[in-house]
Tab-separated table of C-alpha atoms and ligand atoms in Angstrom:
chain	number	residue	atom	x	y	z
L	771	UNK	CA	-3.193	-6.252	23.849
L	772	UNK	CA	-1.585	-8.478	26.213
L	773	UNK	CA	0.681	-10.085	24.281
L	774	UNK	CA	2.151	-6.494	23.140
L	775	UNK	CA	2.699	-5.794	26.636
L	776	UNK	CA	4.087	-8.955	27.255
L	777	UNK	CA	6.899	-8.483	24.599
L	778	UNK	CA	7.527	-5.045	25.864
L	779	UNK	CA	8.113	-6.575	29.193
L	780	UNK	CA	10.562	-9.445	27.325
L	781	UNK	CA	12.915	-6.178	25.619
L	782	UNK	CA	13.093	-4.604	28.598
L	783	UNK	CA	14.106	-7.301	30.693
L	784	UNK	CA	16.410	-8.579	27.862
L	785	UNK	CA	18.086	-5.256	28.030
L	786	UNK	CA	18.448	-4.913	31.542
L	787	UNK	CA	20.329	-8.525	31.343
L	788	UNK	CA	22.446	-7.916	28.564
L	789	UNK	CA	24.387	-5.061	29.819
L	790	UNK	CA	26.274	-4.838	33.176
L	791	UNK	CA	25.628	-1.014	33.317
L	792	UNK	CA	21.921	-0.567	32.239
L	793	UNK	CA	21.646	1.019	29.153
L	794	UNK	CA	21.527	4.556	28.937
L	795	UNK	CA	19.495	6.867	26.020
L	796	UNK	CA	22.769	9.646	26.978
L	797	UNK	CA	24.847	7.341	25.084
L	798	UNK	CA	22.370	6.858	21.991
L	799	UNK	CA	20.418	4.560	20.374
L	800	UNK	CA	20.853	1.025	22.232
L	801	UNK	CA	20.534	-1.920	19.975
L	802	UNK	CA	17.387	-3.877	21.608
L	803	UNK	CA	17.685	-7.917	22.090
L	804	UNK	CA	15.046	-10.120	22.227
L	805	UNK	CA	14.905	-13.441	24.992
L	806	UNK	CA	12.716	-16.637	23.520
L	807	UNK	CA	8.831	-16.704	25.549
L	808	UNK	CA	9.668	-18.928	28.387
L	809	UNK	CA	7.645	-22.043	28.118
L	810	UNK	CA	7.151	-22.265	31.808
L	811	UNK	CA	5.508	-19.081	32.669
L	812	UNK	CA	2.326	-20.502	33.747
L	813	UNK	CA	-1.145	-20.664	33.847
L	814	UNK	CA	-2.572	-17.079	35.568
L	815	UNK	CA	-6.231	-18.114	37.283
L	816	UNK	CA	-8.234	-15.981	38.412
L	817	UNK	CA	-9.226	-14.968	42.269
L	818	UNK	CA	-12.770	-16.197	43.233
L	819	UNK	CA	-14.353	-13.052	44.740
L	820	UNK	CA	-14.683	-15.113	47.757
L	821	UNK	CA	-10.931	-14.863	48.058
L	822	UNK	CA	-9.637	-12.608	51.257
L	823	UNK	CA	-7.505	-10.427	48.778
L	824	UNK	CA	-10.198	-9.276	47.137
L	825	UNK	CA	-12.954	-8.425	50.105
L	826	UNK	CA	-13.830	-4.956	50.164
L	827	UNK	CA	-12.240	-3.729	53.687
L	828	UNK	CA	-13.813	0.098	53.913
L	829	UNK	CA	-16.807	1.092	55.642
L	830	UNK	CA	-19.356	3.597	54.219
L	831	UNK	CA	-17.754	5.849	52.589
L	832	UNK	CA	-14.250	5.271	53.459
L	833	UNK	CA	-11.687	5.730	50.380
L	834	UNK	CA	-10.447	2.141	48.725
L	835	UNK	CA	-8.218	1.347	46.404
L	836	UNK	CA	-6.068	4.599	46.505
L	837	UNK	CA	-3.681	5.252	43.840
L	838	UNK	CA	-1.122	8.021	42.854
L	839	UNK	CA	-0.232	8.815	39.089
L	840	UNK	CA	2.179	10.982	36.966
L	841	UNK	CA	0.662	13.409	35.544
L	842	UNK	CA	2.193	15.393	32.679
L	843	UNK	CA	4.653	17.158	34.727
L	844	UNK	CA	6.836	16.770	37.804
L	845	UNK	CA	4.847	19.478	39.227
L	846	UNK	CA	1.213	17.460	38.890
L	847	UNK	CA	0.044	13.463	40.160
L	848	UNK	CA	-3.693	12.494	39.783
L	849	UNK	CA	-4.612	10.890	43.019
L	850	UNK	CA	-7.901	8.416	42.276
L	851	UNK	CA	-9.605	6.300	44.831
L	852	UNK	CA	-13.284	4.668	44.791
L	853	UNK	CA	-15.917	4.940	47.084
L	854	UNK	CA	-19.061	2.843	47.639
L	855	UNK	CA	-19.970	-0.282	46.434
L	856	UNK	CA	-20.190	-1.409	43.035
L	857	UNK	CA	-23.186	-4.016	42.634
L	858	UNK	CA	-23.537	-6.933	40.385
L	859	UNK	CA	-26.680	-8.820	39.621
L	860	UNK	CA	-29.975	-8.658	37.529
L	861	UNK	CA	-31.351	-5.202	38.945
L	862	UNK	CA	-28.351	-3.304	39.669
L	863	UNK	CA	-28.770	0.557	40.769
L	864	UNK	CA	-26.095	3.330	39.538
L	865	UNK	CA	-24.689	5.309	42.884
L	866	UNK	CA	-24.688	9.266	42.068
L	867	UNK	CA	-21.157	10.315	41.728
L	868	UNK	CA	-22.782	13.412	43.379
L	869	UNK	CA	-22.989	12.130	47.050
L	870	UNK	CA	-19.398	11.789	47.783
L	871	UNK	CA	-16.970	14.732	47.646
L	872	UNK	CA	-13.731	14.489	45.419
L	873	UNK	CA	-11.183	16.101	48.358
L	874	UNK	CA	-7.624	15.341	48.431
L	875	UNK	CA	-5.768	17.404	51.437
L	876	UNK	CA	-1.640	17.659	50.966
L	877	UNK	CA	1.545	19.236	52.173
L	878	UNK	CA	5.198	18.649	53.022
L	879	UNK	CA	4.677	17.428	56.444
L	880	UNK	CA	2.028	14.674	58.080
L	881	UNK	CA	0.708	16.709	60.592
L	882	UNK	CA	0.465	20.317	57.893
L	883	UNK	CA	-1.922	19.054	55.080
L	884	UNK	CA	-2.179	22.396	54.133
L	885	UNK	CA	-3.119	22.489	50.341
L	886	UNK	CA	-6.601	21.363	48.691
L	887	UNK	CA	-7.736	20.746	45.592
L	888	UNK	CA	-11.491	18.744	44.652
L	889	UNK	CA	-12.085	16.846	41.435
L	890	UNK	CA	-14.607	15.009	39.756
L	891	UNK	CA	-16.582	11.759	40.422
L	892	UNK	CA	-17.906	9.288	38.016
L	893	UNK	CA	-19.767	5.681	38.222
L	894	UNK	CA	-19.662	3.386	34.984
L	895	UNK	CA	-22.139	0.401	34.464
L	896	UNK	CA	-21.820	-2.659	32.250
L	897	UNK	CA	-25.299	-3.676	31.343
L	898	UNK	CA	-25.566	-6.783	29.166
L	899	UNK	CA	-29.192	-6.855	27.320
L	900	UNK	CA	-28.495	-10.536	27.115
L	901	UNK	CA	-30.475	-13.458	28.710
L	902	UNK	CA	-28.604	-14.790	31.683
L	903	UNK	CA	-25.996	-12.204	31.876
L	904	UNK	CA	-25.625	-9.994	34.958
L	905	UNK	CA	-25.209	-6.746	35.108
L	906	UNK	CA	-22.558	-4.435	36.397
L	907	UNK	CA	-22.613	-0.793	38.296
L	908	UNK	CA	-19.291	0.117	39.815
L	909	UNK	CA	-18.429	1.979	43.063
L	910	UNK	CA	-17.936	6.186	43.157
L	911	UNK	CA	-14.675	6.625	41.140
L	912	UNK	CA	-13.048	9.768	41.972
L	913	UNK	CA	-10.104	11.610	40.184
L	914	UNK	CA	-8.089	14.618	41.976
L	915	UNK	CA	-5.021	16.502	39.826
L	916	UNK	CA	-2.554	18.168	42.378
L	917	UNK	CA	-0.930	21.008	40.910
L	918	UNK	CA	2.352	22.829	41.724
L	919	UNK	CA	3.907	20.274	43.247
L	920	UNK	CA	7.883	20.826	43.668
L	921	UNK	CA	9.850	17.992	41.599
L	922	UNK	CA	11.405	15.723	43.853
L	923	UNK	CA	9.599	16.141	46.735
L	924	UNK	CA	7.897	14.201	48.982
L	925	UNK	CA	4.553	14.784	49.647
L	926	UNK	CA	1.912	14.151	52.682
L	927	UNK	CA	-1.830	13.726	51.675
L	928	UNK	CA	-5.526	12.486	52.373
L	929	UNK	CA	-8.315	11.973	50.615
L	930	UNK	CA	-11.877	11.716	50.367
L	931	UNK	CA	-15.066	14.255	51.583
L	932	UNK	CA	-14.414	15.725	54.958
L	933	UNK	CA	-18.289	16.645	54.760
L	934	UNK	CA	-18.864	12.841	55.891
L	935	UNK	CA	-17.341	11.391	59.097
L	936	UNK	CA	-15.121	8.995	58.569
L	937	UNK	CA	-14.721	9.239	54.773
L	938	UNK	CA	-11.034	10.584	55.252
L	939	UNK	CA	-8.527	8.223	54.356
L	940	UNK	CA	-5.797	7.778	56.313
L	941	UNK	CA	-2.640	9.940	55.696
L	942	UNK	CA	-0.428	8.188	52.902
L	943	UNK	CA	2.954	10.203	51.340
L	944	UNK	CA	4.121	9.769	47.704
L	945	UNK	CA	7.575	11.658	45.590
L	946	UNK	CA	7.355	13.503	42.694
L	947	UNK	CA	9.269	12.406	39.590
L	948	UNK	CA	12.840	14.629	39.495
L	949	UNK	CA	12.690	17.887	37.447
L	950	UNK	CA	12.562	17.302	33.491
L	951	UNK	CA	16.376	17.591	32.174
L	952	UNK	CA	18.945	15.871	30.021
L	953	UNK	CA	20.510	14.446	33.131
L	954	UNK	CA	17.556	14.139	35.407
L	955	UNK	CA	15.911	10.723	34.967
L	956	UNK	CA	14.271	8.574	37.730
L	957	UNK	CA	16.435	5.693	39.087
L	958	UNK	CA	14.717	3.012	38.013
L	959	UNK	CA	11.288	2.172	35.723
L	960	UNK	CA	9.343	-1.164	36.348
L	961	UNK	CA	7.178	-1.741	33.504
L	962	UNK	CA	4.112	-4.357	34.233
L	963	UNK	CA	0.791	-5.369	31.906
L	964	UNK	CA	-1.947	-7.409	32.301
L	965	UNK	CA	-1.907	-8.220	36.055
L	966	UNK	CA	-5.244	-9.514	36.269
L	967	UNK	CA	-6.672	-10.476	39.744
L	968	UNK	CA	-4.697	-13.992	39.520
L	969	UNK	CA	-3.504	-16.062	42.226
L	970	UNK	CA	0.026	-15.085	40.846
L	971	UNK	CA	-0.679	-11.080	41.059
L	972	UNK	CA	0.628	-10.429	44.347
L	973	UNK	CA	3.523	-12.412	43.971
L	974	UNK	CA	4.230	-9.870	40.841
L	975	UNK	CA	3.097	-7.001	42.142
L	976	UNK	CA	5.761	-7.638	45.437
L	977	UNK	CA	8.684	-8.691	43.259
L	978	UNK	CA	7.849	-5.120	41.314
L	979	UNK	CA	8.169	-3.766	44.798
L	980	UNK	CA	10.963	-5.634	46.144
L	981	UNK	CA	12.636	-3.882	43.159
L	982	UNK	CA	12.670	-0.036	44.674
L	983	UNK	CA	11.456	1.343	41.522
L	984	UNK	CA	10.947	5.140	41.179
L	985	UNK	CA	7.873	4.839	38.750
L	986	UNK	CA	5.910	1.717	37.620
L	987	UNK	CA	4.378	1.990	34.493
L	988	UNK	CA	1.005	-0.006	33.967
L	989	UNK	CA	0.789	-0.331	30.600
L	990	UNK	CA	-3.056	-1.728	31.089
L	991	UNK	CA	-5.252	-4.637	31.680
L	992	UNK	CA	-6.264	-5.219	34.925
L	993	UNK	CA	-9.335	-6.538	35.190
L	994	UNK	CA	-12.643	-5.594	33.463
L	995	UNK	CA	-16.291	-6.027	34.284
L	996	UNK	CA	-17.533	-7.749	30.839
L	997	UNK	CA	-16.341	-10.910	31.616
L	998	UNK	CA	-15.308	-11.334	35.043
L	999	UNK	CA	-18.826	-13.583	36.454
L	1000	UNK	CA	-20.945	-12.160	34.112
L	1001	UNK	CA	-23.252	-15.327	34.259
L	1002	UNK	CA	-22.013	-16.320	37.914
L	1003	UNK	CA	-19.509	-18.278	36.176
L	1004	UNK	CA	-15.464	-16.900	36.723
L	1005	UNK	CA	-12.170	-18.229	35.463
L	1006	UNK	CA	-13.479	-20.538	33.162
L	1007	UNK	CA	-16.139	-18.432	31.637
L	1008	UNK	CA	-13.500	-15.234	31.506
L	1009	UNK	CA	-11.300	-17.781	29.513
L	1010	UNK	CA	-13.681	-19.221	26.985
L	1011	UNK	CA	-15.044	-15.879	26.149
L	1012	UNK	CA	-11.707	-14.079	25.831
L	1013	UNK	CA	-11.309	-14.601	22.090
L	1014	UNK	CA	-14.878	-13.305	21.505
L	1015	UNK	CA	-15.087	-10.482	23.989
L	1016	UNK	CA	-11.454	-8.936	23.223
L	1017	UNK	CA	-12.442	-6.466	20.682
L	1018	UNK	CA	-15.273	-5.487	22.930
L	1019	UNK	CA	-13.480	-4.449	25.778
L	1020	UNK	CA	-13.981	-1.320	27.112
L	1021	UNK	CA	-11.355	0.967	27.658
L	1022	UNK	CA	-12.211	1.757	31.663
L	1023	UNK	CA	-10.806	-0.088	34.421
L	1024	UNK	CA	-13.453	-2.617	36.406
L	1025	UNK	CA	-13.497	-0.787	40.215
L	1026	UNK	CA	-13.138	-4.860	41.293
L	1027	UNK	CA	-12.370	-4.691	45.148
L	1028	UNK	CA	-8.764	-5.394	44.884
L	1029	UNK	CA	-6.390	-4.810	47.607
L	1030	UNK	CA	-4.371	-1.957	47.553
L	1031	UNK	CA	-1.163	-0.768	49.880
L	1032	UNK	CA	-2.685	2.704	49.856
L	1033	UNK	CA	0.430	3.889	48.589
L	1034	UNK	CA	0.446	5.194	44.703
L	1035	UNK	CA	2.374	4.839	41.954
L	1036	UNK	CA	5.601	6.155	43.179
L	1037	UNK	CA	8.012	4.694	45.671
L	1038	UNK	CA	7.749	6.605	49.338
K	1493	LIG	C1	-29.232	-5.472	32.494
K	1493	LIG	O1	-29.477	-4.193	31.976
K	1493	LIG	C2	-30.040	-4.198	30.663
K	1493	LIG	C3	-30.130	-2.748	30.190
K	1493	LIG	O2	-30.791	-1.977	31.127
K	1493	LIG	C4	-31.410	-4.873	30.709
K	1493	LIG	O3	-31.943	-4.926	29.406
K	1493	LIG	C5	-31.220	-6.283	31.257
K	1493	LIG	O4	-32.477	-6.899	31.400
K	1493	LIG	C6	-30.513	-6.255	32.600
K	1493	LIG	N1	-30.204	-7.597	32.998
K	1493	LIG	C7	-30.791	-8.182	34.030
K	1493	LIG	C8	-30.360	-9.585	34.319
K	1493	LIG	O5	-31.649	-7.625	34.707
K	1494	LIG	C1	0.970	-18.959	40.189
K	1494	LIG	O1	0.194	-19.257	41.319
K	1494	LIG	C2	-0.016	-20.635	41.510
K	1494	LIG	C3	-1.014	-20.778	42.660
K	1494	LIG	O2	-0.535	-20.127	43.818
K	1494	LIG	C4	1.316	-21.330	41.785
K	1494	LIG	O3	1.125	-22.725	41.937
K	1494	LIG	C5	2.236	-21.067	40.582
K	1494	LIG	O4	3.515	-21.616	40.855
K	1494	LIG	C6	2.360	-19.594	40.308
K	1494	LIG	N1	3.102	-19.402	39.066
K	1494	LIG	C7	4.215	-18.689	38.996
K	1494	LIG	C8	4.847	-18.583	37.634
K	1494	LIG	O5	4.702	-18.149	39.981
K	1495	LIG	C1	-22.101	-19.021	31.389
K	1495	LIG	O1	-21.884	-18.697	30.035
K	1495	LIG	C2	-21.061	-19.641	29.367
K	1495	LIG	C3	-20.808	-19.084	27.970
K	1495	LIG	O2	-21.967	-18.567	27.396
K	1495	LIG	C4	-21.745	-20.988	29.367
K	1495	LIG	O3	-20.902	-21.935	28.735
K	1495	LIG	C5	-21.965	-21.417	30.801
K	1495	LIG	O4	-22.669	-22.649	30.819
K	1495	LIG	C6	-22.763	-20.364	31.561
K	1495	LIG	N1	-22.853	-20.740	32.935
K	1495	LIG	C7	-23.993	-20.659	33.633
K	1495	LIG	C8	-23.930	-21.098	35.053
K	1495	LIG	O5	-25.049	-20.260	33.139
């Protein structure tokens, strides 16, 4: 899977280089070219969970790891954040998606969050019936779908359960994408796989950035709980079981504690 993404990432960036004006789908068809795999583009290792960048930083039931998504329309975003604390180890405990409310409050204007809408929570666990292997129970995963949103906009928002003192987030804005039409597209696309939780993931994730784009599109693999210290083991054990574990993975995201900005998907 990665090394599809990876060659997706080589057109793209071929395409972008070859043409002064970037291509445009307008003008037809463009005829894609293809750069040779640079020999020098390193060795990715993987953050110890010791590492600063990847300490959990809420309290209780504060909102990490807050992200903003396209959803099929202009009009719609999926705002998903975790709560809680996942738990790794021999006799690991499932939270109940049940105790934290799914509440994400929006509107044009910081100080008029006057819209609501609730979702659904959900906890997944990785339990390996294996000798030696530890198990895995992630944090309270929560998924919100904002409807009616006006294209273009930008909007104002906080999330969380407003039941529970300080389990608010703070207030974070995100755009829409620009109304569907045959000369409506967003400025600019970054397209980005397999990021990992690598020493050299932040230094990606900030060139992305750096960039401006209008929408990023993850194309997958992050990081995953079946293999990441499974036996108390990290890098090296993720690497020598790669080959073995790839057609095992499963398809949902590990709720690691990785930083986030707060921000989502879309540029402010
Ligand atoms: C992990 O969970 C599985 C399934 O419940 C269990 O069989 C196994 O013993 C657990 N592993 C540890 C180390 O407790
Ligand atoms: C990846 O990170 C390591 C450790 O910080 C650094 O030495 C290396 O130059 C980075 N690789 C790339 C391609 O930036
Ligand atoms: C973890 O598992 C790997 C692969 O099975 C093995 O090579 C390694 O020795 C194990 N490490 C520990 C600390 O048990």
């Amino acid at each position: 899977m990665w090394w599809g993404s990876l060659r997706l990432l080589l057109l793209l960036a071929a395409a972008v280089a070859a043409a002064a004006e970037p291509a445009s789908t307008l003008n037809g068809p463009s005829r894609p070219v293809t750069v040779a795999l640079r020999k020098d583009r390193g060795h990715a290792v993987d953050l110890p969970d010791t590492d600063p960048r990847v300490q959990r930083r809420a309290t209780g039931w504060a909102p990490e790891q807050i992200t903003v998504a396209l959803s099929a329309a202009p009009t719609s975003a999926w705002v998903s954040w975790i709560t809680g604390e996942f738990q790794m180890g021999g006799t690991v405990k499932p939270l109940n998606p049940g105790t934290v409310a799914s509440v994400v409050r929006y509107g044009l204007a910081a100080d008029s969050l006057v819209h609501e809408a609730t979702g659904d929570a959900l906890v997944y666990s990785q339990l390996y019936p294996f000798e030696g292997l530890q198990n895995y129970t992630s944090g309270i995963i929560h998924h919100v779908r904002l409807q009616g949103l006006e294209p273009a906009t930008k909007y104002y928002y906080q999330c969380g359960d407003p039941g529970i003192p300080g389990a608010m987030s703070a207030v974070h804005a995100f755009r829409t994408m620009p109304a569907v039409g045959p000369r409506s597209y967003p400025g600019r696309i970054a397209v980005v796989g397999d990021l990992g939780l690598t020493y050299n993931t932040t230094s990606t994730v900030d060139h992305m950035v750096s960039n401006r784009p209008d929408l990023v599109l993850l194309v997958g693999d992050v990081c995953y709980a079946n293999m990441y210290l499974t036996n108390g083991t990290g890098a090296a054990e993720r690497t020598a079981t790669r080959a073995r574990s790839a057609s095992r993975r499963p398809s949902t995201r590990r709720t690691s504690r990785a930083g986030t900005t707060g921000e989502g998907t879309w540029r402010r």
